[in-house]
Amino acid sequence: MADDTGTPQRVEALETILVEKGYVEPAALDAIAEIYEDVGPKNGAKVVARCWVDAAYRERLLTDATSAIAELGFGGRQGEHMVAVENTPEVHHLIVCTLCSCYPWPVLGLPPAWYKSPAYRSRAVIDPRGLLADFGVTLAESQRIEVHDSTAEIRYLVVPMRPPGTEGWLEDKLAELVARDSMIGTGLPRVP
Amino acid sequence: MADDTGTPQRVEALETILVEKGYVEPAALDAIAEIYEDVGPKNGAKVVARCWVDAAYRERLLTDATSAIAELGFGGRQGEHMVAVENTPEVHHLIVCTLCSCYPWPVLGLPPAWYKSPAYRSRAVIDPRGLLADFGVTLAESQRIEVHDSTAEIRYLVVPMRPPGTEGWLEDKLAELVARDSMIGTGLPRVP
Amino acid sequence: MNGAADLGGMMGFGPVVVKPDGPPFQAEWERRAHAMVIALGAAGHWSIDASRYARESLPPAEYLTSTYYEIWIKALVKLLIAHGLVDADELASRRSLRPGAKLGRVLRPDEVPAVLAARRPYERPAEAAARYAVGDRVRARNMHPTGHTRLPRYARGKIGVIERLHGVHVLPDSNAHGAGEHPGWLYSVRFAATELWGDDADPTLSVSIDAWESYLQAP
Amino acid sequence: MNGAADLGGMMGFGPVVVKPDGPPFQAEWERRAHAMVIALGAAGHWSIDASRYARESLPPAEYLTSTYYEIWIKALVKLLIAHGLVDADELASRRSLRPGAKLGRVLRPDEVPAVLAARRPYERPAEAAARYAVGDRVRARNMHPTGHTRLPRYARGKIGVIERLHGVHVLPDSNAHGAGEHPGWLYSVRFAATELWGDDADPTLSVSIDAWESYLQAP
């Protein structure tokens, strides 16, 4: 049975013990937390926008995403082995981790609560169209869905389709259209 | 999340509502409960003992258990369709209901708590030897195990092997050896 | 449905805790809960299959943290509400606030022994010959309905052997949802543990399930 | 193990609740919990696979009723105790009662940015050629180990197609239990939904998993 009461107190007590034993420094914990409070899906959006405007970069991203993403300065924990999958009018990609909550931290930040929920993890692989309805997303019936279950240390990034009406836009402006969910597959880019 | 607090109060309130609506009579509820407090594995033990001493009855029991058990006056709810399976030196039978807790009430009474537990239901079909160890039962490695998962309205009764040293015993005395668990397959009959 | 009740083959629950037997009910409320489920079941508004579905469709966390009779009573409340016999505001205020719909049958105390002793068979007349015979190899269908089914996940897609014919029985998959009895041939199907659980399984173990003809196909 | 964490294809959890994004940590304790897991993980006493096993082996009812960071902190406590770094009586009294074993590495504040930005790859040099090539049909093994595995239950026994080779990666099944990295070829394997979930599944759907060579066999 889950003991919900006192979790904050227990976590505080654990930190006390770990500090008293010399295993952690509180300032190091703050430094870790601050990094993950700072990193977010803007990194991924930059990758996607670059991919949209630079055909050679797109090629590198789809061939070796880890290196292509490192070109823009992103990488590290939970982004060691990246794979980018590209949406097309024929196929829509959706990312899940059914077994835990694997997620490309350096590119998208920490996962949203729903990504970690049993509701999402259970349903993504058996009923993704029903699941997408929970996000208000309806795909064309003719568009296939490929779900990627992150069962190893590979982390996936969805490259959504570039919205119409953005011809000639610069990278920075395009990046603003790339919402986080569009890089997981539970959303689409904003259309201007 | 389970709300464990107040279950007795909620059940009492539900009874109040049902009585006020004229749906149940408290005396009828008592009558139901008393019947199930009274019925127990002694019924099954009588069936097994009869089977041990009467070859023709054994034949009828293994062919049509529902009728053979009805001969001794047992039947009704959760015993509508009975099947008896007989242990031999070659095979040991074990009964479980992985999906809920189906159990032959008129023959064995209401199931013990462990029979309804996730630990029992999950493990009986994948690791019955390990499970039997929890009951202190070790079978010969050469004895096969047949597990019966009660997934329909068929209810199973295990006929254990008659213990040695009981030659010439009368039915009533034999019945006392037939412990409940020996009719589920998680135990063996008492040996005199 | 692939709910929390479908426990066969799950791990992590620890050893079976075997305690000396006490009385069948561990508290007065369990006694009343059991009797109410029986009494309302006898009223005929829902089938045993509907009751099972009401239990197994509890959210998994709730199912696994509720005791057996808590599950029963939660399912009973769901059914009472779904059938318009009790309203949520009545449960909240813990008393009847309006006359209820007429109950199909109110069980009187003196009727109880006969009702519980009566067989309520699930067998129906056969309208077609059984497709399979003892010894036939069959494959349990790989199916994942969102509604009720009695085909456990661990057996789906696996090949077994027909061990016994039980006659023609009410099909829970439809009956649970008030969609008719659709009776079908019911078989015991026996699977080698190595088929169910792979090469590392106990080679001396087999597991039988009772499966309707519509759960089965040629291997 | 067939634990509560293996959620693919389960039903009954209801719709996904999508709320407007807040800060990444919903409370100060979540912030500290996350940081402690990272800091202790960097000490090198256990692998990410051991962490995952510590989480997924929580009793199913506990797993499903705990929040994400509750699961993390419960697993961290299990690991700290198992590795002799913290004792149960210290947790009970909420302070250190004795000097602990020496930690492999204590992360200093100024080291944090470099440590988190560093790649910690799970790829290893190939010592044998890959057995399968893109386009090959393979069957995921039907295996049910009691220890850690990353082969989800829904894919076991199913036939898919090799979609991509990821190189040779550390095998979680052994690494989680301190039994060595046993690196093996890692593949994306794509399964038609109709293969995974049966004829009623969405014919336009496929699901890929990343699977080690030892998870696969000829179809």
PDB file of N, CA, C and O in Angstrom, chain A residues 2 7 15 17 20-23 25 30 37 77-78 80-81 98 100 116 121-122 125 129 134 144-147 149-153 156 180, chain D residues 5 7 9 16 21 31-32 48 52 63 65 68 70 90 96 98 100-101 108-109 116 119-120 122 150 154 188 190 197 202 204 206 208 210:
ATOM      1  N   ALA A   2       0.586   2.193  -0.813  1.00  0.00           N
ATOM      2  CA  ALA A   2       1.412   3.394  -0.848  1.00  0.00           C
ATOM      3  C   ALA A   2       1.191   4.199   0.433  1.00  0.00           C
ATOM      4  O   ALA A   2       0.069   4.353   0.883  1.00  0.00           O
ATOM      5  N   THR A   7       5.839  11.781   2.608  1.00  0.00           N
ATOM      6  CA  THR A   7       6.903  11.648   1.610  1.00  0.00           C
ATOM      7  C   THR A   7       7.873  12.833   1.655  1.00  0.00           C
ATOM      8  O   THR A   7       9.096  12.623   1.674  1.00  0.00           O
ATOM      9  N   GLU A  15      17.897  13.107   2.789  1.00  0.00           N
ATOM     10  CA  GLU A  15      18.958  14.056   2.443  1.00  0.00           C
ATOM     11  C   GLU A  15      19.839  14.339   3.660  1.00  0.00           C
ATOM     12  O   GLU A  15      21.063  14.372   3.545  1.00  0.00           O
ATOM     13  N   ILE A  17      20.496  12.382   6.154  1.00  0.00           N
ATOM     14  CA  ILE A  17      21.377  11.228   6.372  1.00  0.00           C
ATOM     15  C   ILE A  17      22.528  11.234   5.365  1.00  0.00           C
ATOM     16  O   ILE A  17      23.696  11.046   5.721  1.00  0.00           O
ATOM     17  N   GLU A  20      24.945  13.974   6.204  1.00  0.00           N
ATOM     18  CA  GLU A  20      25.723  13.639   7.405  1.00  0.00           C
ATOM     19  C   GLU A  20      26.802  12.600   7.091  1.00  0.00           C
ATOM     20  O   GLU A  20      27.872  12.599   7.694  1.00  0.00           O
ATOM     21  N   LYS A  21      26.511  11.708   6.178  1.00  0.00           N
ATOM     22  CA  LYS A  21      27.494  10.681   5.815  1.00  0.00           C
ATOM     23  C   LYS A  21      28.526  11.197   4.807  1.00  0.00           C
ATOM     24  O   LYS A  21      29.443  10.467   4.431  1.00  0.00           O
ATOM     25  N   GLY A  22      28.305  12.404   4.347  1.00  0.00           N
ATOM     26  CA  GLY A  22      29.243  12.956   3.370  1.00  0.00           C
ATOM     27  C   GLY A  22      29.036  12.447   1.963  1.00  0.00           C
ATOM     28  O   GLY A  22      29.930  12.522   1.126  1.00  0.00           O
ATOM     29  N   TYR A  23      27.854  11.883   1.689  1.00  0.00           N
ATOM     30  CA  TYR A  23      27.605  11.318   0.355  1.00  0.00           C
ATOM     31  C   TYR A  23      27.125  12.370  -0.645  1.00  0.00           C
ATOM     32  O   TYR A  23      27.322  12.215  -1.850  1.00  0.00           O
ATOM     33  N   GLU A  25      26.446  16.743  -1.325  1.00  0.00           N
ATOM     34  CA  GLU A  25      26.551  18.131  -0.873  1.00  0.00           C
ATOM     35  C   GLU A  25      25.282  18.847  -1.295  1.00  0.00           C
ATOM     36  O   GLU A  25      24.913  18.812  -2.479  1.00  0.00           O
ATOM     37  N   ASP A  30      21.371  21.225  -5.466  1.00  0.00           N
ATOM     38  CA  ASP A  30      20.778  22.430  -6.073  1.00  0.00           C
ATOM     39  C   ASP A  30      21.263  22.619  -7.500  1.00  0.00           C
ATOM     40  O   ASP A  30      20.486  22.942  -8.398  1.00  0.00           O
ATOM     41  N   GLU A  37      15.818  22.286 -14.306  1.00  0.00           N
ATOM     42  CA  GLU A  37      14.761  23.302 -14.367  1.00  0.00           C
ATOM     43  C   GLU A  37      14.963  24.221 -15.560  1.00  0.00           C
ATOM     44  O   GLU A  37      14.038  24.868 -16.021  1.00  0.00           O
ATOM     45  N   ARG A  77      23.408  13.142 -20.294  1.00  0.00           N
ATOM     46  CA  ARG A  77      22.515  12.173 -19.666  1.00  0.00           C
ATOM     47  C   ARG A  77      21.158  12.036 -20.336  1.00  0.00           C
ATOM     48  O   ARG A  77      20.449  13.018 -20.501  1.00  0.00           O
ATOM     49  N   GLN A  78      20.789  10.829 -20.628  1.00  0.00           N
ATOM     50  CA  GLN A  78      19.495  10.508 -21.233  1.00  0.00           C
ATOM     51  C   GLN A  78      19.357  11.068 -22.653  1.00  0.00           C
ATOM     52  O   GLN A  78      18.240  11.227 -23.160  1.00  0.00           O
ATOM     53  N   GLU A  80      22.247  10.103 -24.774  1.00  0.00           N
ATOM     54  CA  GLU A  80      23.495   9.516 -25.288  1.00  0.00           C
ATOM     55  C   GLU A  80      23.335   8.941 -26.686  1.00  0.00           C
ATOM     56  O   GLU A  80      24.269   8.964 -27.485  1.00  0.00           O
ATOM     57  N   HIS A  81      22.174   8.355 -26.937  1.00  0.00           N
ATOM     58  CA  HIS A  81      21.964   7.673 -28.220  1.00  0.00           C
ATOM     59  C   HIS A  81      20.621   8.120 -28.782  1.00  0.00           C
ATOM     60  O   HIS A  81      19.576   7.634 -28.371  1.00  0.00           O
ATOM     61  N   THR A  98       6.968   2.280 -22.410  1.00  0.00           N
ATOM     62  CA  THR A  98       5.960   1.538 -21.641  1.00  0.00           C
ATOM     63  C   THR A  98       6.515   1.010 -20.321  1.00  0.00           C
ATOM     64  O   THR A  98       5.767   0.816 -19.368  1.00  0.00           O
ATOM     65  N   CYS A 100       9.117   2.246 -18.330  1.00  0.00           N
ATOM     66  CA  CYS A 100       9.420   3.234 -17.280  1.00  0.00           C
ATOM     67  C   CYS A 100       9.031   4.588 -17.863  1.00  0.00           C
ATOM     68  O   CYS A 100       7.845   4.777 -18.137  1.00  0.00           O
ATOM     69  N   LYS A 116       4.628  10.161 -18.027  1.00  0.00           N
ATOM     70  CA  LYS A 116       5.016   9.163 -17.032  1.00  0.00           C
ATOM     71  C   LYS A 116       3.826   8.389 -16.497  1.00  0.00           C
ATOM     72  O   LYS A 116       3.989   7.455 -15.715  1.00  0.00           O
ATOM     73  N   ARG A 121       1.353   5.302 -20.814  1.00  0.00           N
ATOM     74  CA  ARG A 121       2.262   4.184 -21.097  1.00  0.00           C
ATOM     75  C   ARG A 121       1.513   2.940 -21.544  1.00  0.00           C
ATOM     76  O   ARG A 121       1.992   2.173 -22.377  1.00  0.00           O
ATOM     77  N   SER A 122       0.348   2.693 -20.972  1.00  0.00           N
ATOM     78  CA  SER A 122      -0.393   1.478 -21.302  1.00  0.00           C
ATOM     79  C   SER A 122      -1.056   1.559 -22.669  1.00  0.00           C
ATOM     80  O   SER A 122      -1.135   0.592 -23.404  1.00  0.00           O
ATOM     81  N   VAL A 125       0.671   1.966 -27.092  1.00  0.00           N
ATOM     82  CA  VAL A 125       1.044   0.885 -28.003  1.00  0.00           C
ATOM     83  C   VAL A 125      -0.153   0.085 -28.515  1.00  0.00           C
ATOM     84  O   VAL A 125      -0.007  -0.716 -29.440  1.00  0.00           O
ATOM     85  N   ARG A 129      -4.605   6.005 -31.599  1.00  0.00           N
ATOM     86  CA  ARG A 129      -5.566   6.992 -32.118  1.00  0.00           C
ATOM     87  C   ARG A 129      -6.519   7.451 -31.021  1.00  0.00           C
ATOM     88  O   ARG A 129      -6.848   8.634 -30.921  1.00  0.00           O
ATOM     89  N   ASP A 134      -7.308  12.155 -26.697  1.00  0.00           N
ATOM     90  CA  ASP A 134      -7.195  12.811 -25.390  1.00  0.00           C
ATOM     91  C   ASP A 134      -6.395  14.107 -25.492  1.00  0.00           C
ATOM     92  O   ASP A 134      -6.509  14.997 -24.649  1.00  0.00           O
ATOM     93  N   ARG A 144      -0.521   6.356 -41.545  1.00  0.00           N
ATOM     94  CA  ARG A 144      -0.129   5.270 -40.651  1.00  0.00           C
ATOM     95  C   ARG A 144       0.454   5.843 -39.361  1.00  0.00           C
ATOM     96  O   ARG A 144       0.938   6.978 -39.332  1.00  0.00           O
ATOM     97  N   ILE A 145       0.417   5.024 -38.311  1.00  0.00           N
ATOM     98  CA  ILE A 145       1.074   5.421 -37.070  1.00  0.00           C
ATOM     99  C   ILE A 145       2.174   4.422 -36.758  1.00  0.00           C
ATOM    100  O   ILE A 145       1.952   3.214 -36.799  1.00  0.00           O
ATOM    101  N   GLU A 146       3.359   4.945 -36.500  1.00  0.00           N
ATOM    102  CA  GLU A 146       4.450   4.112 -35.992  1.00  0.00           C
ATOM    103  C   GLU A 146       4.761   4.555 -34.574  1.00  0.00           C
ATOM    104  O   GLU A 146       5.178   5.697 -34.347  1.00  0.00           O
ATOM    105  N   VAL A 147       4.543   3.635 -33.654  1.00  0.00           N
ATOM    106  CA  VAL A 147       4.851   3.922 -32.250  1.00  0.00           C
ATOM    107  C   VAL A 147       6.241   3.376 -31.953  1.00  0.00           C
ATOM    108  O   VAL A 147       6.587   2.275 -32.384  1.00  0.00           O
ATOM    109  N   ASP A 149       8.559   2.356 -28.866  1.00  0.00           N
ATOM    110  CA  ASP A 149       8.619   2.098 -27.425  1.00  0.00           C
ATOM    111  C   ASP A 149      10.097   2.100 -27.028  1.00  0.00           C
ATOM    112  O   ASP A 149      10.880   1.254 -27.467  1.00  0.00           O
ATOM    113  N   SER A 150      10.478   3.063 -26.199  1.00  0.00           N
ATOM    114  CA  SER A 150      11.893   3.268 -25.834  1.00  0.00           C
ATOM    115  C   SER A 150      12.340   2.221 -24.821  1.00  0.00           C
ATOM    116  O   SER A 150      12.470   2.512 -23.633  1.00  0.00           O
ATOM    117  N   THR A 151      12.600   1.011 -25.289  1.00  0.00           N
ATOM    118  CA  THR A 151      12.916  -0.074 -24.361  1.00  0.00           C
ATOM    119  C   THR A 151      14.415  -0.220 -24.101  1.00  0.00           C
ATOM    120  O   THR A 151      14.818  -1.081 -23.327  1.00  0.00           O
ATOM    121  N   ALA A 152      15.238   0.593 -24.768  1.00  0.00           N
ATOM    122  CA  ALA A 152      16.691   0.524 -24.513  1.00  0.00           C
ATOM    123  C   ALA A 152      17.188   1.939 -24.207  1.00  0.00           C
ATOM    124  O   ALA A 152      16.415   2.783 -23.746  1.00  0.00           O
ATOM    125  N   GLU A 153      18.466   2.208 -24.439  1.00  0.00           N
ATOM    126  CA  GLU A 153      19.000   3.549 -24.142  1.00  0.00           C
ATOM    127  C   GLU A 153      18.927   4.460 -25.363  1.00  0.00           C
ATOM    128  O   GLU A 153      19.534   5.535 -25.366  1.00  0.00           O
ATOM    129  N   TYR A 156      14.252   8.908 -28.625  1.00  0.00           N
ATOM    130  CA  TYR A 156      13.671   9.284 -29.907  1.00  0.00           C
ATOM    131  C   TYR A 156      13.212  10.738 -29.928  1.00  0.00           C
ATOM    132  O   TYR A 156      12.699  11.260 -28.925  1.00  0.00           O
ATOM    133  N   ARG A 180       6.500  21.276 -27.818  1.00  0.00           N
ATOM    134  CA  ARG A 180       7.094  20.045 -27.282  1.00  0.00           C
ATOM    135  C   ARG A 180       6.347  18.802 -27.741  1.00  0.00           C
ATOM    136  O   ARG A 180       6.948  17.831 -28.195  1.00  0.00           O
TER     137      ARG A 180
ATOM    138  N   ALA D   5       5.328  -2.494 -13.728  1.00  0.00           N
ATOM    139  CA  ALA D   5       5.849  -1.450 -14.599  1.00  0.00           C
ATOM    140  C   ALA D   5       5.643  -1.768 -16.069  1.00  0.00           C
ATOM    141  O   ALA D   5       5.663  -0.869 -16.910  1.00  0.00           O
ATOM    142  N   LEU D   7       3.618  -1.969 -18.608  1.00  0.00           N
ATOM    143  CA  LEU D   7       2.234  -1.493 -18.739  1.00  0.00           C
ATOM    144  C   LEU D   7       1.663  -1.560 -20.150  1.00  0.00           C
ATOM    145  O   LEU D   7       0.461  -1.348 -20.331  1.00  0.00           O
ATOM    146  N   GLY D   9      -0.290  -2.114 -23.221  1.00  0.00           N
ATOM    147  CA  GLY D   9      -1.476  -2.889 -23.541  1.00  0.00           C
ATOM    148  C   GLY D   9      -2.444  -3.087 -22.397  1.00  0.00           C
ATOM    149  O   GLY D   9      -3.537  -3.613 -22.593  1.00  0.00           O
ATOM    150  N   VAL D  16      -5.841   9.916 -20.655  1.00  0.00           N
ATOM    151  CA  VAL D  16      -4.641  10.646 -20.256  1.00  0.00           C
ATOM    152  C   VAL D  16      -5.067  12.039 -19.808  1.00  0.00           C
ATOM    153  O   VAL D  16      -5.824  12.713 -20.502  1.00  0.00           O
ATOM    154  N   ASP D  21       1.441  22.789 -18.708  1.00  0.00           N
ATOM    155  CA  ASP D  21       2.727  22.491 -18.098  1.00  0.00           C
ATOM    156  C   ASP D  21       3.029  23.458 -16.966  1.00  0.00           C
ATOM    157  O   ASP D  21       2.904  24.677 -17.117  1.00  0.00           O
ATOM    158  N   ARG D  31      12.147  17.904  -6.350  1.00  0.00           N
ATOM    159  CA  ARG D  31      13.402  18.496  -6.809  1.00  0.00           C
ATOM    160  C   ARG D  31      14.598  17.840  -6.119  1.00  0.00           C
ATOM    161  O   ARG D  31      15.583  17.464  -6.758  1.00  0.00           O
ATOM    162  N   ARG D  32      14.480  17.666  -4.811  1.00  0.00           N
ATOM    163  CA  ARG D  32      15.576  17.054  -4.050  1.00  0.00           C
ATOM    164  C   ARG D  32      15.698  15.570  -4.390  1.00  0.00           C
ATOM    165  O   ARG D  32      16.798  15.035  -4.473  1.00  0.00           O
ATOM    166  N   ILE D  48      22.182   2.142 -14.211  1.00  0.00           N
ATOM    167  CA  ILE D  48      20.831   2.608 -14.487  1.00  0.00           C
ATOM    168  C   ILE D  48      19.876   1.413 -14.563  1.00  0.00           C
ATOM    169  O   ILE D  48      18.707   1.504 -14.197  1.00  0.00           O
ATOM    170  N   ARG D  52      16.443   0.798 -12.492  1.00  0.00           N
ATOM    171  CA  ARG D  52      15.142   0.457 -13.084  1.00  0.00           C
ATOM    172  C   ARG D  52      14.560  -0.783 -12.424  1.00  0.00           C
ATOM    173  O   ARG D  52      13.368  -0.860 -12.159  1.00  0.00           O
ATOM    174  N   TYR D  63       3.642   0.138  -6.565  1.00  0.00           N
ATOM    175  CA  TYR D  63       4.082   0.808  -7.789  1.00  0.00           C
ATOM    176  C   TYR D  63       2.966   1.681  -8.353  1.00  0.00           C
ATOM    177  O   TYR D  63       3.170   2.843  -8.712  1.00  0.00           O
ATOM    178  N   THR D  65       0.310   2.907  -6.961  1.00  0.00           N
ATOM    179  CA  THR D  65      -0.256   3.966  -6.119  1.00  0.00           C
ATOM    180  C   THR D  65       0.788   5.000  -5.739  1.00  0.00           C
ATOM    181  O   THR D  65       0.488   5.929  -4.999  1.00  0.00           O
ATOM    182  N   TYR D  68       5.556   9.231  -9.528  1.00  0.00           N
ATOM    183  CA  TYR D  68       6.825   8.977 -10.202  1.00  0.00           C
ATOM    184  C   TYR D  68       8.024   9.169  -9.268  1.00  0.00           C
ATOM    185  O   TYR D  68       8.886   8.303  -9.146  1.00  0.00           O
ATOM    186  N   GLU D  70       7.984   9.341  -6.029  1.00  0.00           N
ATOM    187  CA  GLU D  70       7.906   8.398  -4.900  1.00  0.00           C
ATOM    188  C   GLU D  70       8.555   7.072  -5.279  1.00  0.00           C
ATOM    189  O   GLU D  70       9.281   6.467  -4.484  1.00  0.00           O
ATOM    190  N   GLU D  90      18.729   3.897  10.435  1.00  0.00           N
ATOM    191  CA  GLU D  90      19.011   5.317  10.178  1.00  0.00           C
ATOM    192  C   GLU D  90      17.821   5.996   9.521  1.00  0.00           C
ATOM    193  O   GLU D  90      17.474   7.135   9.852  1.00  0.00           O
ATOM    194  N   SER D  96      21.926  10.011  10.445  1.00  0.00           N
ATOM    195  CA  SER D  96      23.035   9.065  10.334  1.00  0.00           C
ATOM    196  C   SER D  96      23.420   8.584  11.723  1.00  0.00           C
ATOM    197  O   SER D  96      23.576   9.375  12.655  1.00  0.00           O
ATOM    198  N   ARG D  98      25.973   6.122  12.048  1.00  0.00           N
ATOM    199  CA  ARG D  98      27.341   5.591  11.987  1.00  0.00           C
ATOM    200  C   ARG D  98      27.970   6.049  10.671  1.00  0.00           C
ATOM    201  O   ARG D  98      27.263   6.373   9.724  1.00  0.00           O
ATOM    202  N   GLY D 100      29.315   5.860   7.118  1.00  0.00           N
ATOM    203  CA  GLY D 100      28.948   4.941   6.047  1.00  0.00           C
ATOM    204  C   GLY D 100      30.176   4.403   5.331  1.00  0.00           C
ATOM    205  O   GLY D 100      31.296   4.882   5.542  1.00  0.00           O
ATOM    206  N   ALA D 101      29.954   3.389   4.514  1.00  0.00           N
ATOM    207  CA  ALA D 101      31.020   2.910   3.634  1.00  0.00           C
ATOM    208  C   ALA D 101      31.451   4.074   2.740  1.00  0.00           C
ATOM    209  O   ALA D 101      30.699   5.022   2.526  1.00  0.00           O
ATOM    210  N   ARG D 108      30.846  17.119  -6.475  1.00  0.00           N
ATOM    211  CA  ARG D 108      31.000  18.491  -5.960  1.00  0.00           C
ATOM    212  C   ARG D 108      30.177  19.438  -6.821  1.00  0.00           C
ATOM    213  O   ARG D 108      30.025  19.197  -8.033  1.00  0.00           O
ATOM    214  N   PRO D 109      29.689  20.522  -6.230  1.00  0.00           N
ATOM    215  CA  PRO D 109      28.817  21.440  -6.983  1.00  0.00           C
ATOM    216  C   PRO D 109      29.425  21.894  -8.301  1.00  0.00           C
ATOM    217  O   PRO D 109      28.745  21.923  -9.322  1.00  0.00           O
ATOM    218  N   LEU D 116      26.869  16.186 -15.956  1.00  0.00           N
ATOM    219  CA  LEU D 116      25.569  15.962 -16.591  1.00  0.00           C
ATOM    220  C   LEU D 116      25.634  16.167 -18.105  1.00  0.00           C
ATOM    221  O   LEU D 116      24.844  15.581 -18.845  1.00  0.00           O
ATOM    222  N   ARG D 119      28.545  12.678 -22.163  1.00  0.00           N
ATOM    223  CA  ARG D 119      27.878  11.469 -22.648  1.00  0.00           C
ATOM    224  C   ARG D 119      28.386  10.295 -21.818  1.00  0.00           C
ATOM    225  O   ARG D 119      29.574  10.218 -21.490  1.00  0.00           O
ATOM    226  N   ARG D 120      27.479   9.407 -21.493  1.00  0.00           N
ATOM    227  CA  ARG D 120      27.862   8.192 -20.772  1.00  0.00           C
ATOM    228  C   ARG D 120      27.332   7.049 -21.617  1.00  0.00           C
ATOM    229  O   ARG D 120      26.314   6.455 -21.299  1.00  0.00           O
ATOM    230  N   TYR D 122      26.230   3.815 -23.779  1.00  0.00           N
ATOM    231  CA  TYR D 122      25.947   2.415 -23.472  1.00  0.00           C
ATOM    232  C   TYR D 122      26.384   1.518 -24.626  1.00  0.00           C
ATOM    233  O   TYR D 122      26.134   0.329 -24.594  1.00  0.00           O
ATOM    234  N   ARG D 150      14.180  -5.940 -20.552  1.00  0.00           N
ATOM    235  CA  ARG D 150      13.567  -4.809 -21.245  1.00  0.00           C
ATOM    236  C   ARG D 150      12.753  -5.289 -22.438  1.00  0.00           C
ATOM    237  O   ARG D 150      12.455  -4.503 -23.333  1.00  0.00           O
ATOM    238  N   TYR D 154       4.096  -7.584 -24.069  1.00  0.00           N
ATOM    239  CA  TYR D 154       3.221  -7.575 -25.243  1.00  0.00           C
ATOM    240  C   TYR D 154       3.936  -8.023 -26.512  1.00  0.00           C
ATOM    241  O   TYR D 154       3.284  -8.419 -27.474  1.00  0.00           O
ATOM    242  N   SER D 188      16.170  -2.095 -33.673  1.00  0.00           N
ATOM    243  CA  SER D 188      14.753  -1.719 -33.660  1.00  0.00           C
ATOM    244  C   SER D 188      14.005  -2.818 -34.388  1.00  0.00           C
ATOM    245  O   SER D 188      14.372  -3.173 -35.512  1.00  0.00           O
ATOM    246  N   ARG D 190      10.212  -3.902 -35.669  1.00  0.00           N
ATOM    247  CA  ARG D 190       8.884  -3.332 -35.864  1.00  0.00           C
ATOM    248  C   ARG D 190       7.840  -4.435 -36.013  1.00  0.00           C
ATOM    249  O   ARG D 190       8.021  -5.379 -36.775  1.00  0.00           O
ATOM    250  N   TRP D 197      -1.693  -7.516 -31.362  1.00  0.00           N
ATOM    251  CA  TRP D 197      -2.990  -7.422 -30.669  1.00  0.00           C
ATOM    252  C   TRP D 197      -4.112  -8.173 -31.372  1.00  0.00           C
ATOM    253  O   TRP D 197      -5.246  -8.133 -30.913  1.00  0.00           O
ATOM    254  N   ASP D 202      -5.782  -2.009 -35.222  1.00  0.00           N
ATOM    255  CA  ASP D 202      -5.674  -0.988 -36.261  1.00  0.00           C
ATOM    256  C   ASP D 202      -4.667  -1.439 -37.324  1.00  0.00           C
ATOM    257  O   ASP D 202      -3.482  -1.598 -37.038  1.00  0.00           O
ATOM    258  N   THR D 204      -3.362   0.105 -39.648  1.00  0.00           N
ATOM    259  CA  THR D 204      -2.408   1.148 -40.050  1.00  0.00           C
ATOM    260  C   THR D 204      -1.365   1.402 -38.975  1.00  0.00           C
ATOM    261  O   THR D 204      -0.560   2.323 -39.079  1.00  0.00           O
ATOM    262  N   SER D 206       1.837   0.290 -36.417  1.00  0.00           N
ATOM    263  CA  SER D 206       2.933  -0.608 -36.059  1.00  0.00           C
ATOM    264  C   SER D 206       3.593  -0.086 -34.797  1.00  0.00           C
ATOM    265  O   SER D 206       3.504   1.099 -34.480  1.00  0.00           O
ATOM    266  N   SER D 208       7.320  -0.331 -32.675  1.00  0.00           N
ATOM    267  CA  SER D 208       8.712  -0.780 -32.662  1.00  0.00           C
ATOM    268  C   SER D 208       9.230  -0.808 -31.235  1.00  0.00           C
ATOM    269  O   SER D 208       8.900   0.065 -30.430  1.00  0.00           O
ATOM    270  N   ASP D 210      13.080  -1.561 -29.053  1.00  0.00           N
ATOM    271  CA  ASP D 210      14.510  -1.792 -29.197  1.00  0.00           C
ATOM    272  C   ASP D 210      14.835  -3.083 -28.462  1.00  0.00           C
ATOM    273  O   ASP D 210      14.534  -3.212 -27.267  1.00  0.00           O
TER     274      ASP D 210
END
